[in-house]
Amino acid sequence: MRIMRIFRHLETILATLLIGGFLSATLARLAPGFGADEQELDSRLSAESIRQIRESHAQERNILHFYFNYLKRAIHGDLGTSRSLGKPVRQLIADRLPITVRLCGLGLLVGWTVGLALAIAVVMAQVRVLDVFAAGLAGTFLSLPAAVLALLFVYFNAPASLAISSIVFPKVFSFSRNLLAQSYGLPHIITARAKGLGSARIFGWHVLPVAGPQMLALAGVSVSMALGAAIPVEALCGISGIGQLAWQAALGRDLSLLVTVTVLVTVVTLAANTGSDLAMDIFRGQQA
Amino acid sequence: MSGIQKFACWTLAAIVLGGIALSIIVPADYTVQFRETPNAVPTHQHLLGTDELGRDRLARVLYGTRISLLLAPAAAFLSTLMAALIGVVSGYFGSWCERLALAVTDLVLSLPWLFLMLAVRAVLPLNVSPLTSVVITFLLLGLLGWAASARVLCTGTRVLRNSDFILQARASGLHGFRLLAVHIIPNLKPVLYAQFLISVPVFILSEANLGILGLGVAEPLPSWGSLLRELEGWGGFSTEPWKLAPMLLLILVVSCFQVILAREEVSA
């Protein structure tokens, strides 16, 4: 059963890669200036030489043929050259991916720690003032676009990873708070409290097993949130990561690069969701 | 509706009406430049000062509010309409139609929202007139934001399709689009309404993100995104607190939607 699920997820990732690759190839093929060669501007070349240069590009005019070649090159790790930055796309991604992974990883860690800690504190303490304060804080952060948060973090000279965590934290808090409050209202947990079980024991043995699987689902989704937030944060904080690369590609209308980056980020998102799905499966399996 | 939700509704109404009514008291149109007073501090003439081109900031905030509050719901309406079309039809007919629709929906949902927006926005021309940029920005939001709602509506329709009262209606001879129009769509109204309300703040925030990144509404038209870009060279709380006005307005509006939404989600 679990192996079937893994296969289904791998199918989805493969389908996304193929469709995304086709989209990338189509956009690159339809982009203005496709097929033009700088060599044609050389005044020393004869008409016959120019004709031969044009003929060498002729077979790429068929989108399917172009996609097949693109796919063949991509399998060998050649993702083409960025039109706007003049560097191989593979090198650009290899240089920038670790920076984004570090930024988002740290942001997710801090966001989850703060969000979850606050949610647990609010639910366990059951103090109205704390609940209103935490909800107000989370609501304010939820009402701010990621780009504004990035600008404010630049102004305060705060680390950019904290900007990512301030985007992740309110969603983690809101979801966890509601989930934990629901779990604490379940009859067997009320009974456990009535019987005098300690707070830590109730949380660890009764609440966490109920809320755990859904928290893991949110963990998968939060990766997508962090990667999405990486665009404005990296662009406005001047961090050379994948988000900034996507933004530069969009401004330079470098469609091939932009779609390649988008497909890469989508695959990372799908892999994170697959991971959380499998973790949920294992968690439920252990409980059963 | 609870007291705080009523308050949120009234606040939203006051902001919309205020945006229109206060336009009368501003000294000039949002495009007019007071060249002798660029970057002016608030005065009786310019209540929120002027921007670096000498344009009245209050006039621009009011006009930007009108654009965002008019076009974000319009985009949300479009995306809800698309979601209803895809979700309800696929959920009602089921079988391969539902599987295909869900596969496409899953594919769209797996693409991170802002990356997708950037990719599609970059395909379209960037050097366009301000009015075209507004239409492109909000049309994109409307056309790309249907996936999550379509999934919810597809599930809702499937549940209704298998319910007893639909079975009875079928037994009474009601079929096809008539069954859809008379029994299914009216019962999905709360879900449609909730999905519409969820989309509005999401689109407002997305437009603001795109605007700050220079891919949203083009100058000289103001929108919350382009107004918030002023924070890039912000002097600080003590020197230029008035520059925070668009941000505070944005927080207020999105918070109001969140408060209203809390009830709608429960009732849906």
mmCIF file with all atom_site columns, C-alpha atoms in Angstrom, chain A residues 148-282:
data_model
loop_
_atom_site.group_PDB
_atom_site.id
_atom_site.type_symbol
_atom_site.label_atom_id
_atom_site.label_alt_id
_atom_site.label_comp_id
_atom_site.label_asym_id
_atom_site.label_entity_id
_atom_site.label_seq_id
_atom_site.pdbx_PDB_ins_code
_atom_site.Cartn_x
_atom_site.Cartn_y
_atom_site.Cartn_z
_atom_site.occupancy
_atom_site.B_iso_or_equiv
_atom_site.pdbx_formal_charge
_atom_site.auth_seq_id
_atom_site.auth_comp_id
_atom_site.auth_asym_id
_atom_site.auth_atom_id
_atom_site.pdbx_PDB_model_num
ATOM 1   C CA . VAL A 1 148 ? 6.248   44.478 2.781   1.00 0.00 ? 148 VAL A CA 1
ATOM 2   C CA . LEU A 1 149 ? 7.628   42.207 5.486   1.00 0.00 ? 149 LEU A CA 1
ATOM 3   C CA . ALA A 1 150 ? 10.852  41.920 3.473   1.00 0.00 ? 150 ALA A CA 1
ATOM 4   C CA . LEU A 1 151 ? 11.076  45.737 3.217   1.00 0.00 ? 151 LEU A CA 1
ATOM 5   C CA . LEU A 1 152 ? 10.496  46.116 6.954   1.00 0.00 ? 152 LEU A CA 1
ATOM 6   C CA . PHE A 1 153 ? 13.190  43.526 7.707   1.00 0.00 ? 153 PHE A CA 1
ATOM 7   C CA . VAL A 1 154 ? 15.599  45.413 5.433   1.00 0.00 ? 154 VAL A CA 1
ATOM 8   C CA . TYR A 1 155 ? 14.780  48.622 7.315   1.00 0.00 ? 155 TYR A CA 1
ATOM 9   C CA . PHE A 1 156 ? 15.406  46.988 10.703  1.00 0.00 ? 156 PHE A CA 1
ATOM 10  C CA . ASN A 1 157 ? 18.560  45.208 9.426   1.00 0.00 ? 157 ASN A CA 1
ATOM 11  C CA . ALA A 1 158 ? 17.070  41.912 10.560  1.00 0.00 ? 158 ALA A CA 1
ATOM 12  C CA . PRO A 1 159 ? 18.101  38.568 9.021   1.00 0.00 ? 159 PRO A CA 1
ATOM 13  C CA . ALA A 1 160 ? 16.125  37.693 5.872   1.00 0.00 ? 160 ALA A CA 1
ATOM 14  C CA . SER A 1 161 ? 15.364  34.209 7.184   1.00 0.00 ? 161 SER A CA 1
ATOM 15  C CA . LEU A 1 162 ? 13.274  35.886 9.907   1.00 0.00 ? 162 LEU A CA 1
ATOM 16  C CA . ALA A 1 163 ? 11.159  37.475 7.156   1.00 0.00 ? 163 ALA A CA 1
ATOM 17  C CA . ILE A 1 164 ? 10.410  33.954 5.876   1.00 0.00 ? 164 ILE A CA 1
ATOM 18  C CA . SER A 1 165 ? 9.619   32.787 9.393   1.00 0.00 ? 165 SER A CA 1
ATOM 19  C CA . SER A 1 166 ? 7.266   35.737 9.940   1.00 0.00 ? 166 SER A CA 1
ATOM 20  C CA . ILE A 1 167 ? 5.312   34.541 6.884   1.00 0.00 ? 167 ILE A CA 1
ATOM 21  C CA . VAL A 1 168 ? 5.251   30.909 8.019   1.00 0.00 ? 168 VAL A CA 1
ATOM 22  C CA . PHE A 1 169 ? 4.594   31.556 11.741  1.00 0.00 ? 169 PHE A CA 1
ATOM 23  C CA . PRO A 1 170 ? 1.029   33.024 11.544  1.00 0.00 ? 170 PRO A CA 1
ATOM 24  C CA . LYS A 1 171 ? -0.227  30.164 9.374   1.00 0.00 ? 171 LYS A CA 1
ATOM 25  C CA . VAL A 1 172 ? 1.384   27.553 11.615  1.00 0.00 ? 172 VAL A CA 1
ATOM 26  C CA . PHE A 1 173 ? -0.031  29.291 14.685  1.00 0.00 ? 173 PHE A CA 1
ATOM 27  C CA . SER A 1 174 ? -3.605  29.639 13.356  1.00 0.00 ? 174 SER A CA 1
ATOM 28  C CA . PHE A 1 175 ? -3.776  26.066 12.102  1.00 0.00 ? 175 PHE A CA 1
ATOM 29  C CA . SER A 1 176 ? -2.106  24.499 15.154  1.00 0.00 ? 176 SER A CA 1
ATOM 30  C CA . ARG A 1 177 ? -4.153  26.532 17.608  1.00 0.00 ? 177 ARG A CA 1
ATOM 31  C CA . ASN A 1 178 ? -7.461  25.448 16.048  1.00 0.00 ? 178 ASN A CA 1
ATOM 32  C CA . LEU A 1 179 ? -6.295  21.857 15.732  1.00 0.00 ? 179 LEU A CA 1
ATOM 33  C CA . LEU A 1 180 ? -5.020  21.639 19.303  1.00 0.00 ? 180 LEU A CA 1
ATOM 34  C CA . ALA A 1 181 ? -8.152  23.333 20.672  1.00 0.00 ? 181 ALA A CA 1
ATOM 35  C CA . GLN A 1 182 ? -10.275 20.776 18.805  1.00 0.00 ? 182 GLN A CA 1
ATOM 36  C CA . SER A 1 183 ? -8.152  17.910 20.106  1.00 0.00 ? 183 SER A CA 1
ATOM 37  C CA . TYR A 1 184 ? -8.378  19.167 23.710  1.00 0.00 ? 184 TYR A CA 1
ATOM 38  C CA . GLY A 1 185 ? -12.189 19.125 23.345  1.00 0.00 ? 185 GLY A CA 1
ATOM 39  C CA . LEU A 1 186 ? -12.324 15.404 22.518  1.00 0.00 ? 186 LEU A CA 1
ATOM 40  C CA . PRO A 1 187 ? -14.178 13.275 25.120  1.00 0.00 ? 187 PRO A CA 1
ATOM 41  C CA . HIS A 1 188 ? -11.244 10.967 25.966  1.00 0.00 ? 188 HIS A CA 1
ATOM 42  C CA . ILE A 1 189 ? -8.965  13.973 26.599  1.00 0.00 ? 189 ILE A CA 1
ATOM 43  C CA . ILE A 1 190 ? -11.581 15.641 28.827  1.00 0.00 ? 190 ILE A CA 1
ATOM 44  C CA . THR A 1 191 ? -11.811 12.349 30.737  1.00 0.00 ? 191 THR A CA 1
ATOM 45  C CA . ALA A 1 192 ? -8.009  12.179 31.044  1.00 0.00 ? 192 ALA A CA 1
ATOM 46  C CA . ARG A 1 193 ? -7.944  15.718 32.440  1.00 0.00 ? 193 ARG A CA 1
ATOM 47  C CA . ALA A 1 194 ? -10.781 14.920 34.843  1.00 0.00 ? 194 ALA A CA 1
ATOM 48  C CA . LYS A 1 195 ? -8.791  11.929 36.076  1.00 0.00 ? 195 LYS A CA 1
ATOM 49  C CA . GLY A 1 196 ? -5.921  14.255 36.949  1.00 0.00 ? 196 GLY A CA 1
ATOM 50  C CA . LEU A 1 197 ? -3.344  13.353 34.292  1.00 0.00 ? 197 LEU A CA 1
ATOM 51  C CA . GLY A 1 198 ? -0.522  15.891 34.000  1.00 0.00 ? 198 GLY A CA 1
ATOM 52  C CA . SER A 1 199 ? -0.550  18.485 31.183  1.00 0.00 ? 199 SER A CA 1
ATOM 53  C CA . ALA A 1 200 ? 2.644   17.172 29.592  1.00 0.00 ? 200 ALA A CA 1
ATOM 54  C CA . ARG A 1 201 ? 1.392   13.588 29.663  1.00 0.00 ? 201 ARG A CA 1
ATOM 55  C CA . ILE A 1 202 ? -1.980  14.568 28.144  1.00 0.00 ? 202 ILE A CA 1
ATOM 56  C CA . PHE A 1 203 ? -0.236  16.532 25.419  1.00 0.00 ? 203 PHE A CA 1
ATOM 57  C CA . GLY A 1 204 ? 2.321   13.845 24.583  1.00 0.00 ? 204 GLY A CA 1
ATOM 58  C CA . TRP A 1 205 ? 0.117   10.779 24.862  1.00 0.00 ? 205 TRP A CA 1
ATOM 59  C CA . HIS A 1 206 ? -3.333  11.983 23.834  1.00 0.00 ? 206 HIS A CA 1
ATOM 60  C CA . VAL A 1 207 ? -3.258  15.309 21.971  1.00 0.00 ? 207 VAL A CA 1
ATOM 61  C CA . LEU A 1 208 ? -0.201  14.846 19.768  1.00 0.00 ? 208 LEU A CA 1
ATOM 62  C CA . PRO A 1 209 ? -1.309  11.503 18.276  1.00 0.00 ? 209 PRO A CA 1
ATOM 63  C CA . VAL A 1 210 ? -4.634  13.117 17.250  1.00 0.00 ? 210 VAL A CA 1
ATOM 64  C CA . ALA A 1 211 ? -3.187  16.366 15.893  1.00 0.00 ? 211 ALA A CA 1
ATOM 65  C CA . GLY A 1 212 ? 0.115   14.945 14.578  1.00 0.00 ? 212 GLY A CA 1
ATOM 66  C CA . PRO A 1 213 ? -0.932  13.735 11.103  1.00 0.00 ? 213 PRO A CA 1
ATOM 67  C CA . GLN A 1 214 ? -2.563  17.055 10.197  1.00 0.00 ? 214 GLN A CA 1
ATOM 68  C CA . MET A 1 215 ? 0.469   18.945 11.489  1.00 0.00 ? 215 MET A CA 1
ATOM 69  C CA . LEU A 1 216 ? 2.641   16.864 9.183   1.00 0.00 ? 216 LEU A CA 1
ATOM 70  C CA . ALA A 1 217 ? 0.350   17.788 6.278   1.00 0.00 ? 217 ALA A CA 1
ATOM 71  C CA . LEU A 1 218 ? 0.858   21.462 7.147   1.00 0.00 ? 218 LEU A CA 1
ATOM 72  C CA . ALA A 1 219 ? 4.621   20.872 7.278   1.00 0.00 ? 219 ALA A CA 1
ATOM 73  C CA . GLY A 1 220 ? 4.524   19.844 3.604   1.00 0.00 ? 220 GLY A CA 1
ATOM 74  C CA . VAL A 1 221 ? 2.430   22.864 2.636   1.00 0.00 ? 221 VAL A CA 1
ATOM 75  C CA . SER A 1 222 ? 4.662   25.256 4.611   1.00 0.00 ? 222 SER A CA 1
ATOM 76  C CA . VAL A 1 223 ? 7.600   24.399 2.325   1.00 0.00 ? 223 VAL A CA 1
ATOM 77  C CA . SER A 1 224 ? 5.592   25.778 -0.591  1.00 0.00 ? 224 SER A CA 1
ATOM 78  C CA . MET A 1 225 ? 4.755   28.897 1.480   1.00 0.00 ? 225 MET A CA 1
ATOM 79  C CA . ALA A 1 226 ? 8.433   29.488 2.291   1.00 0.00 ? 226 ALA A CA 1
ATOM 80  C CA . LEU A 1 227 ? 9.553   29.020 -1.321  1.00 0.00 ? 227 LEU A CA 1
ATOM 81  C CA . GLY A 1 228 ? 6.849   31.411 -2.541  1.00 0.00 ? 228 GLY A CA 1
ATOM 82  C CA . ALA A 1 229 ? 7.932   33.994 0.033   1.00 0.00 ? 229 ALA A CA 1
ATOM 83  C CA . ALA A 1 230 ? 11.556  33.574 -1.076  1.00 0.00 ? 230 ALA A CA 1
ATOM 84  C CA . ILE A 1 231 ? 10.867  35.606 -4.256  1.00 0.00 ? 231 ILE A CA 1
ATOM 85  C CA . PRO A 1 232 ? 10.062  38.971 -2.625  1.00 0.00 ? 232 PRO A CA 1
ATOM 86  C CA . VAL A 1 233 ? 12.397  38.371 0.331   1.00 0.00 ? 233 VAL A CA 1
ATOM 87  C CA . GLU A 1 234 ? 15.435  37.553 -1.827  1.00 0.00 ? 234 GLU A CA 1
ATOM 88  C CA . ALA A 1 235 ? 14.594  40.202 -4.436  1.00 0.00 ? 235 ALA A CA 1
ATOM 89  C CA . LEU A 1 236 ? 14.207  43.005 -1.883  1.00 0.00 ? 236 LEU A CA 1
ATOM 90  C CA . CYS A 1 237 ? 16.898  41.900 0.579   1.00 0.00 ? 237 CYS A CA 1
ATOM 91  C CA . GLY A 1 238 ? 19.467  41.441 -2.230  1.00 0.00 ? 238 GLY A CA 1
ATOM 92  C CA . ILE A 1 239 ? 20.057  37.723 -1.647  1.00 0.00 ? 239 ILE A CA 1
ATOM 93  C CA . SER A 1 240 ? 21.269  35.784 -4.694  1.00 0.00 ? 240 SER A CA 1
ATOM 94  C CA . GLY A 1 241 ? 18.978  32.797 -4.381  1.00 0.00 ? 241 GLY A CA 1
ATOM 95  C CA . ILE A 1 242 ? 16.455  31.018 -6.578  1.00 0.00 ? 242 ILE A CA 1
ATOM 96  C CA . GLY A 1 243 ? 13.712  33.547 -5.723  1.00 0.00 ? 243 GLY A CA 1
ATOM 97  C CA . GLN A 1 244 ? 15.844  36.457 -6.900  1.00 0.00 ? 244 GLN A CA 1
ATOM 98  C CA . LEU A 1 245 ? 16.750  34.471 -10.022 1.00 0.00 ? 245 LEU A CA 1
ATOM 99  C CA . ALA A 1 246 ? 13.041  33.986 -10.817 1.00 0.00 ? 246 ALA A CA 1
ATOM 100 C CA . TRP A 1 247 ? 12.380  37.692 -10.300 1.00 0.00 ? 247 TRP A CA 1
ATOM 101 C CA . GLN A 1 248 ? 15.333  38.710 -12.520 1.00 0.00 ? 248 GLN A CA 1
ATOM 102 C CA . ALA A 1 249 ? 14.168  36.237 -15.177 1.00 0.00 ? 249 ALA A CA 1
ATOM 103 C CA . ALA A 1 250 ? 10.643  37.701 -15.047 1.00 0.00 ? 250 ALA A CA 1
ATOM 104 C CA . LEU A 1 251 ? 11.901  41.286 -15.404 1.00 0.00 ? 251 LEU A CA 1
ATOM 105 C CA . GLY A 1 252 ? 14.261  40.227 -18.221 1.00 0.00 ? 252 GLY A CA 1
ATOM 106 C CA . ARG A 1 253 ? 11.502  38.118 -19.818 1.00 0.00 ? 253 ARG A CA 1
ATOM 107 C CA . ASP A 1 254 ? 13.869  35.157 -19.793 1.00 0.00 ? 254 ASP A CA 1
ATOM 108 C CA . LEU A 1 255 ? 11.024  32.688 -20.112 1.00 0.00 ? 255 LEU A CA 1
ATOM 109 C CA . SER A 1 256 ? 13.091  29.553 -20.507 1.00 0.00 ? 256 SER A CA 1
ATOM 110 C CA . LEU A 1 257 ? 15.010  30.241 -17.287 1.00 0.00 ? 257 LEU A CA 1
ATOM 111 C CA . LEU A 1 258 ? 11.858  31.278 -15.418 1.00 0.00 ? 258 LEU A CA 1
ATOM 112 C CA . VAL A 1 259 ? 9.918   28.155 -16.328 1.00 0.00 ? 259 VAL A CA 1
ATOM 113 C CA . THR A 1 260 ? 12.915  25.912 -15.547 1.00 0.00 ? 260 THR A CA 1
ATOM 114 C CA . VAL A 1 261 ? 13.160  27.518 -12.092 1.00 0.00 ? 261 VAL A CA 1
ATOM 115 C CA . THR A 1 262 ? 9.383   27.178 -11.596 1.00 0.00 ? 262 THR A CA 1
ATOM 116 C CA . VAL A 1 263 ? 9.492   23.490 -12.539 1.00 0.00 ? 263 VAL A CA 1
ATOM 117 C CA . LEU A 1 264 ? 12.402  22.940 -10.144 1.00 0.00 ? 264 LEU A CA 1
ATOM 118 C CA . VAL A 1 265 ? 10.555  24.663 -7.283  1.00 0.00 ? 265 VAL A CA 1
ATOM 119 C CA . THR A 1 266 ? 7.411   22.655 -8.097  1.00 0.00 ? 266 THR A CA 1
ATOM 120 C CA . VAL A 1 267 ? 9.362   19.405 -7.908  1.00 0.00 ? 267 VAL A CA 1
ATOM 121 C CA . VAL A 1 268 ? 10.824  20.442 -4.535  1.00 0.00 ? 268 VAL A CA 1
ATOM 122 C CA . THR A 1 269 ? 7.281   21.289 -3.329  1.00 0.00 ? 269 THR A CA 1
ATOM 123 C CA . LEU A 1 270 ? 5.912   17.966 -4.552  1.00 0.00 ? 270 LEU A CA 1
ATOM 124 C CA . ALA A 1 271 ? 8.818   16.119 -2.916  1.00 0.00 ? 271 ALA A CA 1
ATOM 125 C CA . ALA A 1 272 ? 8.078   17.915 0.384   1.00 0.00 ? 272 ALA A CA 1
ATOM 126 C CA . ASN A 1 273 ? 4.393   16.985 0.125   1.00 0.00 ? 273 ASN A CA 1
ATOM 127 C CA . THR A 1 274 ? 5.345   13.384 -0.673  1.00 0.00 ? 274 THR A CA 1
ATOM 128 C CA . GLY A 1 275 ? 7.624   13.343 2.375   1.00 0.00 ? 275 GLY A CA 1
ATOM 129 C CA . SER A 1 276 ? 4.903   14.691 4.665   1.00 0.00 ? 276 SER A CA 1
ATOM 130 C CA . ASP A 1 277 ? 2.364   12.256 3.208   1.00 0.00 ? 277 ASP A CA 1
ATOM 131 C CA . LEU A 1 278 ? 4.658   9.320  3.860   1.00 0.00 ? 278 LEU A CA 1
ATOM 132 C CA . ALA A 1 279 ? 5.474   10.594 7.345   1.00 0.00 ? 279 ALA A CA 1
ATOM 133 C CA . MET A 1 280 ? 1.721   10.804 8.041   1.00 0.00 ? 280 MET A CA 1
ATOM 134 C CA . ASP A 1 281 ? 1.342   7.262  6.795   1.00 0.00 ? 281 ASP A CA 1
ATOM 135 C CA . ILE A 1 282 ? 4.133   6.000  9.073   1.00 0.00 ? 282 ILE A CA 1
#
